[in-house]
């Protein structure tokens, strides 16, 4: 993956969203995205529609020869596709139709999101009610099914938006918890054993490898494992900038120097008063100075995003937040120091 992007430099957009948007109108969401982050649009997710439109259900709808249905406790493995799987696929079809409509003639980066193998394993229940995360064989099967499903999904996107250069985003908010053995069992009284880092890296690499363009990994949880994600082939890492601590700085500096793109979540993802665009990226400039990095590399190293998905925002704020990301990115490019 990373070799491919190094041989042919990829032209990233300056700002984009994380994935989710408010409401349930696919056309309105696609119109907002295309109009607000026109240089780096993304396939919107609308979890307010219900099970199947949530990020777990949407990704389950992509799996090959694996199915699940909704239980009161969450998504559970099934023998065959049922109503919940069909609904997830139907809503994804609506979203793709809307994206295609509002990206006619578009040429440039286009982002699509899916849940990564470890967050999916932490969320998907086996028939007995325990998470797939507790069964190494189930984790391997899930990663393989996800890889096949993503291969088909990416091909469909390329067909619908032929001028796009697709960026695959894997959402992994549970990754750090899986690495540390902090994911709770169904009873809540104990946790699943920590997953070996090499096993985690291998599964991520398998899924990332299905895409012949750049892939990024998103997590809005603390302690994102930047170095592991780079080794797994991620060309970029998306994170909540406000959760960074000093111990993250060295690995971030190494990532930047290795050419990793940073998707810095600096704009609040729920309704609030927004600061001036330059103020939103002040922390990024400060970090660059602290790391001794060349300010001139900011625009080529950073993509500005909200801190997380915008599903909990009002439609008006979601539009404003995405437009604010684009203005903040422009400020970063025009005034890097």
XYZ file of C-alpha atoms in Angstrom:
337
model
C 0.000 0.000 0.000
C 2.462 2.600 1.164
C 4.885 1.546 -1.597
C 2.174 2.261 -4.145
C 1.524 5.758 -2.817
C 5.253 6.532 -2.678
C 5.785 5.580 -6.311
C 2.898 7.749 -7.486
C 2.380 10.756 -5.185
C -1.244 10.940 -4.139
C -2.995 14.298 -4.223
C -4.927 14.579 -0.960
C -7.634 17.140 -0.309
C -7.141 19.776 2.399
C -10.210 18.945 4.524
C -12.872 16.259 4.834
C -15.351 14.725 7.264
C -15.004 11.633 9.410
C -18.053 9.801 8.029
C -21.372 10.131 9.815
C -23.865 12.938 9.199
C -27.143 13.875 10.931
C -30.632 13.002 9.736
C -31.860 10.346 7.353
C -31.977 12.034 3.939
C -29.227 10.557 1.761
C -29.549 13.210 -0.963
C -29.375 16.091 1.500
C -26.296 14.586 3.178
C -24.515 14.011 -0.139
C -25.363 17.552 -1.266
C -23.976 19.007 1.993
C -20.765 16.973 1.724
C -20.169 17.802 -1.938
C -20.776 21.501 -1.295
C -18.800 21.855 1.939
C -15.645 19.782 1.383
C -15.640 19.864 -2.394
C -11.933 18.975 -2.696
C -12.236 15.808 -0.578
C -15.850 14.536 -0.352
C -16.818 11.314 1.415
C -19.604 8.746 1.331
C -21.877 9.904 4.162
C -23.232 7.518 6.806
C -26.638 8.263 8.379
C -26.986 6.205 11.593
C -30.166 8.054 12.650
C -32.083 5.804 10.230
C -31.617 2.931 12.677
C -29.944 -0.521 12.797
C -28.237 -1.226 9.504
C -27.340 2.424 9.005
C -25.063 2.410 12.078
C -21.391 1.887 11.304
C -21.366 -1.731 12.539
C -24.530 -2.716 10.649
C -23.401 -0.942 7.497
C -20.117 -2.864 7.479
C -21.846 -6.165 8.270
C -23.868 -5.568 5.100
C -20.573 -5.597 3.154
C -19.362 -8.967 4.479
C -19.073 -11.944 2.112
C -20.677 -15.220 3.243
C -21.142 -13.878 6.783
C -24.435 -12.488 8.051
C -25.852 -10.998 11.235
C -29.101 -9.797 12.759
C -29.996 -7.328 15.499
C -30.524 -8.555 19.061
C -31.275 -6.291 22.060
C -27.568 -6.545 22.924
C -26.345 -5.667 19.416
C -25.447 -7.452 16.175
C -25.215 -11.252 16.299
C -24.020 -13.763 13.696
C -26.743 -15.470 11.593
C -26.789 -18.456 9.249
C -28.324 -16.521 6.374
C -29.059 -12.925 5.362
C -32.207 -11.598 7.018
C -34.204 -8.399 7.183
C -31.490 -6.459 9.015
C -28.784 -7.332 6.482
C -31.106 -6.506 3.572
C -31.970 -3.168 5.142
C -28.263 -2.321 5.613
C -27.571 -3.086 1.954
C -30.597 -1.098 0.796
C -29.546 1.997 2.712
C -25.989 1.717 1.421
C -27.438 1.584 -2.099
C -29.384 4.806 -1.420
C -26.217 6.495 -0.164
C -24.247 5.397 -3.214
C -27.002 6.682 -5.539
C -26.922 10.066 -3.796
C -23.131 10.256 -3.893
C -23.101 9.411 -7.589
C -25.673 12.136 -8.275
C -23.695 14.881 -6.542
C -20.231 13.863 -7.789
C -20.980 13.832 -11.519
C -17.725 14.644 -13.333
C -15.767 14.827 -10.072
C -12.045 14.099 -10.263
C -10.040 13.971 -7.056
C -9.824 12.166 -3.722
C -13.030 10.553 -2.426
C -13.207 8.834 0.965
C -15.264 5.801 1.932
C -15.481 4.421 5.472
C -15.929 0.907 6.885
C -15.386 -0.520 10.346
C -11.994 -2.186 10.698
C -11.574 -5.865 11.644
C -10.846 -5.319 15.348
C -13.682 -2.943 16.181
C -15.954 -5.242 14.182
C -14.720 -8.272 16.161
C -15.345 -6.397 19.425
C -18.912 -5.494 18.389
C -20.184 -8.592 16.550
C -21.547 -11.348 18.795
C -21.154 -15.044 18.099
C -24.212 -17.255 18.460
C -23.619 -17.706 22.192
C -23.622 -13.964 22.812
C -19.881 -13.418 23.299
C -17.934 -11.160 20.932
C -16.003 -12.585 17.995
C -12.968 -10.936 19.623
C -12.755 -13.835 22.097
C -12.244 -16.429 19.336
C -9.061 -16.154 17.207
C -10.601 -18.279 14.444
C -13.675 -16.057 14.303
C -11.426 -12.987 14.081
C -9.540 -14.486 11.134
C -12.771 -15.386 9.327
C -14.175 -11.924 9.942
C -11.076 -10.181 8.578
C -11.143 -12.365 5.465
C -14.850 -11.754 4.855
C -14.397 -8.016 5.367
C -11.495 -7.905 2.918
C -13.565 -9.642 0.217
C -16.558 -7.399 0.843
C -14.464 -4.256 0.663
C -12.928 -5.382 -2.606
C -16.432 -5.541 -4.139
C -17.524 -2.265 -2.512
C -14.489 -0.360 -3.795
C -15.063 -1.705 -7.308
C -18.663 -0.446 -7.144
C -17.469 2.999 -6.058
C -14.974 3.166 -8.905
C -17.744 2.288 -11.347
C -20.076 4.977 -10.004
C -17.497 7.784 -9.653
C -14.878 6.888 -12.282
C -12.860 10.084 -11.872
C -12.376 9.624 -8.134
C -9.160 8.556 -6.451
C -10.573 6.514 -3.604
C -9.284 6.666 -0.040
C -10.355 3.757 2.165
C -10.913 4.644 5.826
C -11.085 1.870 8.424
C -12.829 2.965 11.624
C -11.101 1.390 14.634
C -12.311 3.099 17.847
C -11.995 -0.204 19.779
C -8.483 -0.998 18.559
C -6.584 0.305 21.591
C -8.994 -1.461 23.967
C -8.473 -4.741 22.075
C -4.682 -4.334 22.272
C -4.821 -3.686 26.010
C -7.386 -6.308 26.982
C -9.987 -3.712 27.982
C -12.952 -4.960 25.888
C -15.589 -6.299 28.287
C -17.330 -9.661 27.888
C -21.119 -9.971 27.627
C -21.487 -10.261 31.412
C -19.398 -7.143 31.979
C -17.542 -8.847 34.831
C -14.370 -9.632 32.914
C -12.517 -8.597 29.776
C -11.266 -10.446 26.724
C -7.585 -11.265 26.630
C -5.414 -8.645 24.927
C -4.830 -9.445 21.259
C -1.197 -9.882 20.239
C 0.086 -6.809 18.389
C 1.452 -8.875 15.501
C -1.928 -10.540 15.027
C -3.622 -7.134 15.052
C -1.140 -5.746 12.552
C -1.474 -8.772 10.261
C -5.279 -8.539 10.067
C -5.161 -4.814 9.370
C -2.563 -5.383 6.668
C -4.772 -8.050 5.044
C -7.739 -5.690 4.865
C -5.725 -2.649 3.748
C -4.101 -4.718 0.988
C -7.389 -5.129 -0.941
C -7.235 -1.458 -1.936
C -4.809 -0.318 -4.618
C -4.936 3.287 -3.364
C -4.212 4.826 0.026
C -5.931 3.598 3.183
C -6.204 5.449 6.472
C -7.282 4.313 9.928
C -9.562 6.424 12.122
C -9.923 6.330 15.885
C -11.400 9.023 18.105
C -10.233 7.114 21.221
C -7.112 8.066 23.215
C -3.699 6.429 22.641
C -3.950 5.716 18.922
C -1.147 3.224 18.021
C 0.416 5.321 15.250
C 3.507 3.144 14.746
C 1.499 -0.099 14.480
C -0.858 1.461 11.925
C 2.060 2.660 9.824
C 3.579 -0.844 9.835
C 0.222 -2.295 8.779
C 0.288 -0.111 5.662
C -1.864 2.871 6.638
C -0.965 5.903 4.536
C -2.739 8.177 7.020
C -4.154 8.237 10.546
C -7.329 10.084 11.545
C -7.668 11.089 15.209
C -9.116 13.554 17.707
C -6.315 16.114 18.032
C -7.540 17.160 21.480
C -6.767 13.697 22.905
C -3.051 13.808 22.060
C -0.600 13.712 24.942
C 3.133 14.402 25.092
C 3.921 10.692 24.824
C 2.267 10.660 21.367
C 4.489 13.396 19.994
C 7.571 11.368 19.130
C 5.585 8.795 17.159
C 3.699 11.583 15.378
C 6.979 13.224 14.400
C 8.238 9.893 13.048
C 4.984 9.395 11.135
C 5.187 12.827 9.506
C 8.812 12.297 8.499
C 7.839 8.916 6.988
C 5.195 10.618 4.835
C 2.103 9.586 6.825
C -0.826 11.950 6.340
C -2.384 13.217 9.583
C -6.165 13.678 9.595
C -6.332 16.063 12.548
C -9.737 16.289 14.235
C -9.775 19.902 15.442
C -13.356 21.102 14.808
C -15.959 20.061 17.460
C -18.373 17.404 16.193
C -21.449 18.602 18.118
C -23.127 21.998 18.084
C -21.068 24.779 19.595
C -19.792 28.240 18.735
C -16.905 27.912 16.287
C -13.705 29.906 16.718
C -12.030 31.640 13.801
C -10.561 29.121 11.316
C -6.965 30.079 12.153
C -7.630 29.487 15.844
C -8.929 25.985 15.144
C -5.549 24.882 13.789
C -3.360 26.861 16.191
C -2.607 23.685 18.163
C -1.395 21.957 14.999
C 0.997 24.815 14.257
C 2.237 24.710 17.868
C 2.844 20.952 17.673
C 4.854 21.431 14.471
C 7.082 23.974 16.182
C 7.549 21.742 19.235
C 8.587 18.829 17.028
C 10.990 21.001 15.047
C 9.213 20.237 11.778
C 9.305 22.550 8.790
C 6.125 24.710 8.827
C 6.136 24.584 5.044
C 5.220 20.898 5.209
C 1.987 21.492 7.169
C -0.352 21.707 4.204
C 1.124 18.600 2.592
C 1.044 16.584 5.833
C -2.317 17.537 7.381
C -5.967 17.072 6.428
C -8.366 19.003 8.683
C -11.470 17.182 9.981
C -14.047 17.360 12.765
C -13.031 15.582 15.987
C -15.356 12.669 15.162
C -18.495 11.899 13.155
C -21.241 14.537 12.905
C -24.246 12.266 13.552
C -24.971 14.012 16.859
C -24.942 17.507 15.340
C -27.798 19.516 13.894
C -27.892 19.616 10.075
C -27.038 23.327 10.116
C -24.058 22.792 12.409
C -22.820 19.815 10.344
C -22.744 22.046 7.255
C -21.000 24.810 9.190
C -18.447 22.425 10.724
C -17.416 20.937 7.364
C -17.137 24.395 5.789
C -15.106 25.501 8.826
C -12.711 22.566 8.287
C -12.139 23.729 4.709
C -11.456 27.324 5.844
C -9.142 26.143 8.644
C -7.161 24.053 6.151
C -6.829 27.109 3.912
C -5.541 29.107 6.899
C -2.969 26.395 7.582
C -1.740 26.519 3.985
C -1.694 30.339 3.771
C -0.169 30.979 7.223
C 1.779 27.890 8.341
C 3.767 29.738 11.025
